[in-house]
Amino acid sequence: MRPGFSLFAAAVLALLLATVRAESPYRFFTWNVTYGDIYPLGVRQQGILINGQFPGPDIHSVTNDNIIVNVFNSLNEPFLLSWNGIQQRRNSYEDGVFGTTCPIPPGKNFTYILQVKDQIGSFYYYPSLAFHKAAGGFGGFRILSRPLIPVPFPEPAGDYTVLIGDWYKANHTNLRAVLDGGKTLPFPDGILINGRGSGATFNVQQGKTYRLRISNVGLMNSLNFRIQGHKMVLVEVEGTHTLQNTYSSLDVHVGQSYSVLVTADQPPQDYYVVVSSRFTSQVLTTTGILRYSNSGKPVSGPIPGGPTIQVDWSLNQARSIRTNLTASGPRPNPQGSYHYGMINTTRTIRLANSAGIVNGKQRYAVNSVSFIAPDTPMKVADYFKIPGVFRVGSIQDNPTGGGIYLDTSVMGVDYRTFIEIVFENNEDILQSWHLNGYSFFVVGMDGGQWSPASRNEYNLRDAVSRCTTQVYPKSWTAIYIPLDNVGMWNLRSEFWARQYLGQQFYLRVYTTSTSLRDEYPIPKNALLCGRASGRHTRPL
């Protein structure tokens, strides 16, 4: 063989190997979704199981991993999973809400193809249709940093998913019937920790430090989390490393996720893990156990009390949660890095939540529009250019002050702009909002009415970047969003009855570009439904 040829072949082989090594790893999951008997509050009810588990199995991944989840729907009705906090970069078709993704029919399967592109942190997945979330089907989703990217704390001795949430003894079908009948839901019956009404146990060894990834996967109530005799160091919120403040207890609002470090530095025994409802006249409380491996004593003493209705306490805690500016993110030197406080916003959108009666039934709205789902997912209709499914601009940029009306609400925004959204809550409840496809900077929150002068109090230096934020009663919260992810993205109340009865809409981040650098085409395996039935995902 000629020397020149062998050198050329070796170079080509080396290039191929480098290319193979450069591709991010794949992680495969096969899930069967079924109904099954569960007893979280001591009474039998119908739950949604994934591979026989309630809650469902955790997804463990690393930044940029490709996650392939083949979901078999063995229920008797359509089903969808969504991925709370997973940004689906350039790929809102995989988002798993009805505005983007056709449901999986009974007896069929669908394979989600996700990439956790440039993300780290603690998140969860959940069923997005038909009030299924009240039956289970949720689980933890963690994204670890790549091995060479430094994390701003020593590796913990253990890493626990902690799913907390309020719960009803009634089956989700009965709760859904109440909502469909135009009524409001009663107060929940209890609180669960990892699917248990009591007795969830976390094992630790004395002197070691553990990471707890706490997510509120409940339906309506903010919850306070605390551990008897132990402090918690906050280290991460929904993908952002935070200043490492120490807390005795932590408010976790609906839909939110937090990571804390807990050191087993107390005498060896069992300690209460306590979760209780916030801002409710009736306080629900449940307990689990932090168990030392050399424990010589069961839990004892009174259950440690926590805050109940104190809004100022919670507001001050929220303001103390800030970004750790010295910590690496998912990559050491992100291209196109910027500082959010030095960019002028080009548009301000004010969103007000409201409740009212429409046609004799309870509905909830954003800027007076109560969302109704069309017969075809809007993103699918957008791809196939199917007219009449939705209208961009069917929800206004500002509160109208008028009565509630029904519409398929879609707001258009331009790709690569930088906007401000102000959530205005004129009701007496605490509200919680989530935006799919993005993290946003929570730059300000306060009581009273927002005005342009409120910007003087914004945090333009180290506001936390996250995907879910609370708005206190009779208060406002402001966020900044760099619109760098093309797609159709759900912006919703995390109060699940409110979301179900209309308190949501879709943000259509649009560009005329057809480049794959901006957005992927519809997946080849995409399910097609409604007016898209019978079409093809690729030209024949």
Coordinates of C-alpha atoms in Angstrom, one line a residue:
M1 CA 0.0 0.0 0.0
R2 CA 1.3 3.4 -0.9
P3 CA 2.4 5.4 2.2
G4 CA 0.5 8.5 1.1
F5 CA -2.7 6.4 0.8
S6 CA -2.3 4.8 4.3
L7 CA -1.7 8.2 5.8
F8 CA -4.9 9.5 4.1
A9 CA -6.9 6.5 5.2
A10 CA -5.6 6.9 8.8
A11 CA -6.6 10.6 8.7
V12 CA -10.1 9.7 7.4
L13 CA -10.5 7.0 10.1
A14 CA -9.4 9.5 12.8
L15 CA -11.9 12.0 11.5
L16 CA -14.7 9.5 11.6
L17 CA -13.9 8.4 15.1
A18 CA -13.8 12.0 16.2
T19 CA -17.2 12.5 14.7
V20 CA -18.6 9.5 16.4
R21 CA -17.2 10.5 19.7
A22 CA -18.6 14.0 19.3
E23 CA -22.2 12.9 19.0
S24 CA -24.0 13.1 22.3
P25 CA -25.0 9.8 24.0
Y26 CA -28.4 8.3 23.6
R27 CA -30.5 7.0 26.5
F28 CA -33.5 4.7 25.7
F29 CA -36.6 4.2 27.8
T30 CA -39.7 2.1 27.1
W31 CA -42.7 3.0 29.2
N32 CA -46.1 1.3 29.5
V33 CA -48.8 3.6 30.8
T34 CA -51.6 1.8 32.6
Y35 CA -54.3 2.2 35.3
G36 CA -53.8 0.5 38.6
D37 CA -54.9 0.5 42.2
I38 CA -53.0 3.0 44.5
Y39 CA -53.6 3.8 48.1
P40 CA -51.6 7.1 48.8
L41 CA -54.1 8.3 51.4
G42 CA -55.2 4.9 52.7
V43 CA -58.1 4.4 50.3
R44 CA -58.1 2.6 47.0
Q45 CA -58.3 4.7 43.9
Q46 CA -57.4 4.5 40.3
G47 CA -53.9 5.8 39.6
I48 CA -51.8 6.1 36.4
L49 CA -48.8 3.9 36.6
I50 CA -45.7 3.9 34.4
N51 CA -44.2 0.5 34.1
G52 CA -46.3 -0.4 37.2
Q53 CA -44.8 2.5 39.3
F54 CA -46.4 5.4 41.1
P55 CA -44.8 7.9 40.8
G56 CA -43.2 7.0 37.6
P57 CA -39.5 6.2 37.1
D58 CA -36.9 8.9 37.2
I59 CA -35.0 10.0 34.1
H60 CA -31.3 10.5 34.7
S61 CA -29.4 12.3 32.0
V62 CA -26.4 14.5 31.3
T63 CA -26.3 17.8 29.4
N64 CA -26.9 17.3 25.7
D65 CA -28.0 13.7 26.0
N66 CA -30.5 12.4 23.5
I67 CA -33.5 11.0 25.4
I68 CA -35.6 8.4 23.5
V69 CA -38.8 7.5 25.3
N70 CA -41.2 5.0 23.7
V71 CA -44.6 5.5 25.4
F72 CA -47.3 2.8 25.1
N73 CA -50.7 4.1 26.0
S74 CA -52.6 1.2 27.7
L75 CA -55.3 3.5 29.0
N76 CA -58.8 3.7 27.6
E77 CA -58.4 7.3 26.5
P78 CA -55.8 9.5 24.7
F79 CA -52.7 10.4 26.6
L80 CA -49.7 12.8 26.4
L81 CA -46.6 13.3 28.5
S82 CA -45.0 16.7 28.8
W83 CA -41.6 17.6 30.2
N84 CA -41.7 20.5 32.7
G85 CA -38.7 22.7 32.2
I86 CA -37.1 20.7 29.3
Q87 CA -36.7 23.3 26.6
Q88 CA -37.1 21.2 23.4
R89 CA -34.7 23.5 21.6
R90 CA -36.0 24.2 18.0
N91 CA -38.4 21.3 18.5
S92 CA -41.8 22.2 20.1
Y93 CA -43.4 19.3 18.3
E94 CA -42.0 17.1 21.1
D95 CA -43.4 19.3 23.9
G96 CA -46.2 17.0 24.7
V97 CA -49.1 19.5 25.2
F98 CA -52.1 19.5 22.9
G99 CA -51.1 22.8 21.3
T100 CA -48.1 21.1 19.8
T101 CA -48.5 17.3 19.8
C102 CA -51.3 15.0 18.8
P103 CA -52.3 12.7 21.7
I104 CA -51.4 9.0 21.8
P105 CA -54.5 7.0 21.0
P106 CA -55.5 4.1 23.3
G107 CA -53.6 1.0 22.4
K108 CA -51.0 2.9 20.4
N109 CA -47.5 4.2 21.1
F110 CA -45.4 7.2 20.4
T111 CA -41.6 7.7 20.7
Y112 CA -40.5 11.1 22.1
I113 CA -37.1 12.1 20.8
L114 CA -35.7 14.8 23.1
Q115 CA -32.4 16.4 23.5
V116 CA -31.5 18.1 26.8
K117 CA -29.5 20.7 24.9
D118 CA -27.4 23.0 27.0
Q119 CA -29.4 22.3 30.2
I120 CA -28.6 21.2 33.7
G121 CA -30.9 20.9 36.7
S122 CA -33.9 19.4 38.4
F123 CA -37.2 19.0 36.5
Y124 CA -40.1 16.6 36.2
Y125 CA -42.5 15.1 33.6
Y126 CA -46.3 14.9 33.9
P127 CA -49.4 13.9 31.9
S128 CA -50.8 17.0 30.2
L129 CA -54.3 15.9 29.0
A130 CA -57.7 15.3 30.6
F131 CA -56.8 16.1 34.2
H132 CA -54.6 13.0 34.2
K133 CA -52.1 14.8 36.5
A134 CA -54.6 14.2 39.4
A135 CA -54.0 10.4 38.9
G136 CA -50.2 10.3 38.8
G137 CA -48.1 9.6 35.7
F138 CA -45.4 12.1 36.9
G139 CA -41.8 11.5 37.8
G140 CA -38.4 13.2 38.2
F141 CA -36.2 14.4 35.4
R142 CA -32.6 15.3 36.3
I143 CA -29.9 16.6 34.0
L144 CA -26.3 16.4 35.4
S145 CA -23.4 18.5 34.3
R146 CA -20.9 17.0 31.9
P147 CA -17.9 15.5 33.8
L148 CA -15.4 18.3 32.9
I149 CA -17.8 21.2 33.8
P150 CA -17.3 22.2 37.4
V151 CA -20.2 22.2 39.8
P152 CA -20.1 24.8 42.6
F153 CA -20.3 22.3 45.5
P154 CA -18.7 18.9 46.3
E155 CA -20.4 15.8 44.9
P156 CA -23.0 14.7 47.5
A157 CA -23.1 11.3 49.1
G158 CA -26.6 10.7 47.6
D159 CA -29.1 12.4 45.3
Y160 CA -32.9 12.1 46.0
T161 CA -35.9 13.0 44.0
V162 CA -38.6 14.5 46.2
L163 CA -42.0 14.9 44.6
I164 CA -44.4 16.7 46.8
G165 CA -48.0 17.8 46.0
D166 CA -51.5 18.1 47.2
W167 CA -53.8 15.1 46.5
Y168 CA -57.5 14.1 46.4
K169 CA -59.0 10.7 47.4
A170 CA -61.4 11.0 44.4
N171 CA -60.4 9.5 41.1
H172 CA -59.3 12.0 38.4
T173 CA -62.4 11.1 36.4
N174 CA -64.7 12.3 39.2
L175 CA -62.6 15.5 39.6
R176 CA -62.7 16.1 35.8
A177 CA -66.5 15.6 35.8
V178 CA -66.8 18.3 38.5
L179 CA -64.8 20.8 36.3
D180 CA -66.7 19.8 33.2
G181 CA -69.9 20.4 35.0
G182 CA -68.9 24.0 35.6
K183 CA -68.0 23.7 39.3
T184 CA -64.9 24.4 41.3
L185 CA -63.0 21.6 43.0
P186 CA -63.1 21.1 46.8
F187 CA -60.1 21.5 49.0
P188 CA -57.6 18.7 48.6
D189 CA -57.6 15.7 51.0
G190 CA -53.9 15.5 51.8
I191 CA -50.3 15.9 50.7
L192 CA -48.0 13.3 49.2
I193 CA -44.2 12.9 49.4
N194 CA -43.1 10.6 46.6
G195 CA -46.6 9.1 46.2
R196 CA -47.1 8.4 49.9
G197 CA -49.4 10.2 52.4
S198 CA -47.0 9.4 55.2
G199 CA -43.8 7.4 55.8
A200 CA -41.6 8.3 52.8
T201 CA -38.1 7.7 54.0
F202 CA -34.7 9.1 53.0
N203 CA -31.7 7.2 54.3
V204 CA -28.5 9.1 55.3
Q205 CA -25.2 8.5 56.9
Q206 CA -24.0 10.7 59.7
G207 CA -21.6 13.4 58.6
K208 CA -22.4 13.2 54.9
T209 CA -24.2 15.6 52.7
Y210 CA -27.1 14.8 50.4
R211 CA -28.9 16.5 47.5
L212 CA -32.7 16.7 47.5
R213 CA -34.4 17.6 44.3
I214 CA -37.8 18.9 45.4
S215 CA -40.6 19.5 42.9
N216 CA -44.1 20.5 43.6
V217 CA -46.1 18.3 41.2
G218 CA -49.5 19.1 42.9
L219 CA -52.6 20.6 41.6
M220 CA -53.2 23.9 43.4
N221 CA -51.3 24.5 46.7
S222 CA -48.0 26.2 47.5
L223 CA -46.2 23.9 49.9
N224 CA -43.5 24.6 52.6
F225 CA -40.7 22.0 52.9
R226 CA -38.6 21.5 56.1
I227 CA -36.6 18.9 57.9
Q228 CA -36.6 18.7 61.7
G229 CA -33.3 19.9 63.2
H230 CA -31.6 20.4 59.8
K231 CA -30.8 23.4 57.6
M232 CA -31.0 23.4 53.8
V233 CA -28.5 25.0 51.5
L234 CA -30.2 26.0 48.2
V235 CA -27.9 25.3 45.2
E236 CA -30.1 25.1 42.1
V237 CA -33.4 26.3 40.8
E238 CA -34.8 24.8 37.5
G239 CA -31.5 24.7 35.8
T240 CA -29.7 27.7 37.4
H241 CA -27.0 27.4 40.1
T242 CA -28.0 29.8 42.9
L243 CA -26.3 31.7 45.6
Q244 CA -25.9 29.1 48.4
N245 CA -28.2 30.6 50.9
T246 CA -29.2 28.6 54.0
Y247 CA -32.9 28.1 54.9
S248 CA -34.8 26.4 57.7
S249 CA -37.8 25.9 55.4
L250 CA -38.5 26.5 51.8
D251 CA -41.7 27.6 49.9
V252 CA -42.1 25.5 46.8
H253 CA -45.0 26.8 44.7
V254 CA -47.0 24.7 42.2
G255 CA -44.9 23.5 39.3
Q256 CA -41.6 24.7 40.8
S257 CA -38.4 22.7 41.4
Y258 CA -35.5 23.3 43.8
S259 CA -32.2 21.5 44.7
V260 CA -31.0 21.7 48.3
L261 CA -28.0 20.2 50.1
V262 CA -28.7 18.7 53.6
T263 CA -25.9 17.6 55.9
A264 CA -26.6 14.8 58.4
D265 CA -24.9 16.7 61.2
Q266 CA -27.3 15.9 64.1
P267 CA -27.3 13.1 66.7
P268 CA -28.1 9.7 65.0
Q269 CA -31.9 9.2 65.1
D270 CA -34.9 9.6 62.8
Y271 CA -36.1 13.2 62.0
Y272 CA -39.4 14.5 60.5
V273 CA -39.5 15.6 56.9
V274 CA -42.5 18.0 56.9
V275 CA -44.5 19.4 54.0
S276 CA -47.5 21.7 54.7
S277 CA -49.8 23.9 52.7
R278 CA -49.3 27.6 52.4
F279 CA -51.8 30.5 52.2
T280 CA -54.7 28.2 53.1
S281 CA -57.2 28.6 56.0
Q282 CA -57.1 24.9 56.6
V283 CA -53.4 23.7 56.8
L284 CA -52.6 20.3 55.4
T285 CA -49.5 18.6 56.7
T286 CA -47.8 15.4 56.0
T287 CA -44.5 13.9 57.2
G288 CA -41.8 11.6 56.0
I289 CA -38.6 10.4 57.7
L290 CA -34.9 11.4 57.4
R291 CA -33.3 8.2 58.8
Y292 CA -29.7 8.0 59.9
S293 CA -28.0 4.7 59.2
N294 CA -27.0 4.4 62.8
S295 CA -30.3 5.7 64.1
G296 CA -31.0 4.7 67.7
K297 CA -34.3 6.5 68.1
P298 CA -37.5 6.9 66.2
V299 CA -38.9 10.4 65.3
S300 CA -40.0 12.2 68.4
G301 CA -41.2 15.6 69.7
P302 CA -43.7 17.9 68.0
I303 CA -43.7 18.2 64.3
P304 CA -41.8 21.4 63.5
G305 CA -44.1 24.2 62.5
G306 CA -43.6 26.3 59.5
P307 CA -45.1 29.5 58.0
T308 CA -48.8 29.3 57.0
I309 CA -50.3 32.5 55.6
Q310 CA -47.4 35.0 55.9
V311 CA -47.0 36.5 52.4
D312 CA -44.1 38.9 53.3
W313 CA -42.1 36.0 54.6
S314 CA -42.5 34.1 51.3
L315 CA -41.9 37.3 49.2
N316 CA -38.6 38.0 51.0
Q317 CA -37.4 34.4 50.6
A318 CA -38.2 34.6 46.9
R319 CA -36.2 37.8 46.5
S320 CA -33.2 36.2 48.2
I321 CA -33.0 33.5 45.5
R322 CA -30.4 34.7 43.0
T323 CA -28.1 33.4 40.4
N324 CA -24.6 32.3 41.4
L325 CA -22.6 34.4 38.9
T326 CA -19.3 32.6 39.6
A327 CA -20.8 29.1 38.7
S328 CA -20.6 27.4 35.3
G329 CA -23.7 26.6 33.5
P330 CA -24.1 23.6 31.2
R331 CA -21.1 24.8 29.1
P332 CA -18.0 26.7 30.3
N333 CA -18.1 29.6 27.7
P334 CA -21.5 29.8 26.0
Q335 CA -21.4 31.3 22.5
G336 CA -23.4 34.5 22.2
S337 CA -23.2 35.1 26.0
Y338 CA -24.7 38.3 27.1
H339 CA -25.9 40.1 30.3
Y340 CA -29.7 40.4 30.4
G341 CA -29.6 43.7 32.4
M342 CA -27.8 45.5 29.6
I343 CA -30.3 44.7 26.8
N344 CA -33.3 46.9 26.1
T345 CA -36.6 45.1 25.8
T346 CA -38.6 45.8 22.7
R347 CA -42.0 44.9 23.9
T348 CA -43.9 44.7 27.2
I349 CA -46.7 42.2 27.6
R350 CA -49.0 42.5 30.7
L351 CA -51.0 39.4 31.7
A352 CA -53.8 39.4 34.2
N353 CA -55.4 36.2 35.5
S354 CA -59.2 36.3 36.3
A355 CA -62.0 34.0 37.2
G356 CA -65.7 34.1 36.1
I357 CA -68.8 32.4 34.9
V358 CA -69.3 31.8 31.1
N359 CA -72.5 30.1 29.9
G360 CA -73.3 29.2 33.5
K361 CA -70.0 27.4 34.1
Q362 CA -66.8 28.3 36.0
R363 CA -64.0 29.4 33.7
Y364 CA -60.5 31.0 34.2
A365 CA -58.8 33.5 31.8
V366 CA -55.7 35.4 30.8
N367 CA -56.4 39.0 29.7
S368 CA -60.1 38.0 29.6
V369 CA -59.6 35.1 27.2
S370 CA -60.4 31.6 28.4
F371 CA -58.5 29.1 26.2
I372 CA -60.4 26.4 24.4
A373 CA -58.5 23.7 22.5
P374 CA -59.0 23.4 18.8
D375 CA -59.6 20.2 16.9
T376 CA -56.0 20.1 15.7
P377 CA -52.8 21.0 17.5
M378 CA -51.8 24.6 16.5
K379 CA -48.2 23.7 15.8
V380 CA -49.3 20.9 13.5
A381 CA -51.8 23.2 11.8
D382 CA -49.0 25.8 11.4
Y383 CA -46.8 23.2 9.6
F384 CA -49.4 22.1 7.2
K385 CA -50.9 25.6 6.8
I386 CA -54.4 24.5 7.7
P387 CA -56.6 27.6 8.0
G388 CA -59.1 28.3 10.6
V389 CA -57.5 26.4 13.5
F390 CA -56.3 29.4 15.3
R391 CA -55.7 33.1 14.9
V392 CA -52.5 34.9 15.9
G393 CA -53.4 37.9 18.0
S394 CA -56.5 36.3 19.5
I395 CA -55.2 37.5 22.9
Q396 CA -54.2 41.1 23.7
D397 CA -50.9 42.4 25.1
N398 CA -52.6 44.1 28.0
P399 CA -55.6 43.3 30.3
T400 CA -58.8 44.4 28.7
G401 CA -60.8 44.7 31.9
G402 CA -63.8 43.1 30.1
G403 CA -65.7 40.0 30.8
I404 CA -64.3 36.5 30.1
Y405 CA -64.9 35.0 26.6
L406 CA -63.8 31.8 25.0
D407 CA -61.2 31.5 22.2
T408 CA -58.2 29.6 21.0
S409 CA -55.7 32.2 22.3
V410 CA -52.4 32.5 20.5
M411 CA -50.0 35.5 20.8
G412 CA -47.4 36.2 18.2
V413 CA -43.9 37.2 19.0
D414 CA -40.8 37.6 16.9
Y415 CA -37.8 35.3 17.0
R416 CA -34.6 36.8 18.6
T417 CA -36.3 39.7 20.3
F418 CA -36.0 40.5 24.0
I419 CA -39.3 41.1 25.8
E420 CA -40.7 41.9 29.2
I421 CA -43.8 40.1 30.6
V422 CA -45.5 41.4 33.7
F423 CA -47.9 39.0 35.5
E424 CA -50.6 41.0 37.3
N425 CA -52.6 39.1 39.9
N426 CA -55.6 41.1 41.2
E427 CA -57.1 38.1 42.9
D428 CA -56.7 37.0 46.6
I429 CA -54.9 33.8 45.7
L430 CA -51.3 33.1 45.0
Q431 CA -50.8 32.4 41.3
S432 CA -48.0 30.3 39.6
W433 CA -47.1 30.6 35.9
H434 CA -45.0 28.4 33.7
L435 CA -43.6 28.9 30.2
N436 CA -42.6 25.9 28.1
G437 CA -39.5 26.1 25.9
Y438 CA -37.7 28.7 27.9
S439 CA -36.0 29.9 31.0
F440 CA -36.7 33.5 31.9
F441 CA -35.2 36.1 34.3
V442 CA -37.4 36.9 37.3
V443 CA -36.4 40.6 37.6
G444 CA -39.0 41.8 40.0
M445 CA -42.0 41.1 42.2
D446 CA -43.9 43.2 44.7
G447 CA -47.4 43.9 46.0
G448 CA -49.8 46.4 44.5
Q449 CA -50.2 47.5 40.9
W450 CA -47.3 47.4 38.5
S451 CA -46.4 50.6 36.6
P452 CA -43.4 51.6 34.5
A453 CA -41.9 53.1 37.6
S454 CA -41.7 49.6 39.1
R455 CA -38.7 49.0 36.8
N456 CA -36.6 51.1 39.1
E457 CA -36.7 48.2 41.6
Y458 CA -35.8 45.5 39.1
N459 CA -32.8 43.2 39.8
L460 CA -30.7 43.7 36.6
R461 CA -27.6 42.0 38.0
D462 CA -28.2 38.4 39.3
A463 CA -32.0 37.6 39.0
V464 CA -32.6 33.9 38.9
S465 CA -33.3 32.3 35.5
R466 CA -36.1 29.7 35.7
C467 CA -39.2 28.4 34.0
T468 CA -41.9 28.8 36.7
T469 CA -42.6 31.8 38.9
Q470 CA -45.2 32.8 41.5
V471 CA -47.3 35.9 41.7
Y472 CA -48.5 36.8 45.2
P473 CA -52.1 37.9 46.0
K474 CA -52.8 41.4 44.8
S475 CA -49.3 41.6 43.4
W476 CA -47.1 41.5 40.3
T477 CA -44.1 39.6 39.0
A478 CA -41.9 40.8 36.0
I479 CA -39.8 38.6 33.8
Y480 CA -37.4 39.1 30.9
I481 CA -37.3 36.6 28.1
P482 CA -34.8 36.3 25.2
L483 CA -36.9 34.7 22.5
D484 CA -34.3 32.4 21.1
N485 CA -36.4 29.3 20.6
V486 CA -38.7 29.1 17.6
G487 CA -42.0 27.2 18.2
M488 CA -45.4 27.2 19.7
W489 CA -45.0 27.4 23.5
N490 CA -47.6 26.9 26.2
L491 CA -47.8 29.7 28.8
R492 CA -50.1 28.5 31.6
S493 CA -51.3 28.7 35.2
E494 CA -49.8 25.8 37.2
F495 CA -53.1 25.6 39.2
W496 CA -54.3 22.6 37.3
A497 CA -58.0 23.3 37.5
R498 CA -57.4 26.8 36.2
Q499 CA -55.2 25.5 33.4
Y500 CA -57.9 22.9 32.5
L501 CA -60.6 25.6 32.5
G502 CA -58.8 28.1 30.3
Q503 CA -56.1 29.9 32.1
Q504 CA -53.4 29.3 29.4
F505 CA -52.5 30.4 25.9
Y506 CA -49.7 29.8 23.4
L507 CA -46.8 32.0 22.5
R508 CA -45.9 31.6 18.8
V509 CA -42.3 32.5 18.4
Y510 CA -42.0 33.0 14.7
T511 CA -39.5 33.4 12.0
T512 CA -39.7 33.3 8.2
S513 CA -36.5 31.3 8.1
T514 CA -36.7 27.7 7.1
S515 CA -33.2 26.9 8.2
L516 CA -32.6 23.9 10.4
R517 CA -30.4 26.2 12.5
D518 CA -33.7 27.9 13.6
E519 CA -36.2 25.0 13.8
Y520 CA -36.4 21.3 13.1
P521 CA -39.1 20.0 10.7
I522 CA -42.0 18.0 12.0
P523 CA -40.8 14.6 13.2
K524 CA -41.2 11.7 10.8
N525 CA -43.0 9.7 13.4
A526 CA -45.4 12.5 14.5
L527 CA -48.9 11.5 15.1
L528 CA -51.4 13.4 13.0
C529 CA -55.0 14.1 14.2
G530 CA -57.9 16.4 13.6
R531 CA -57.7 18.2 10.3
A532 CA -54.2 16.9 9.8
S533 CA -55.3 13.3 9.7
G534 CA -54.3 11.5 6.5
R535 CA -51.5 13.9 5.7
H536 CA -47.8 13.0 5.6
T537 CA -45.0 14.4 7.8
R538 CA -42.6 14.4 4.8
P539 CA -43.4 14.9 1.1
L540 CA -43.8 11.6 -0.7

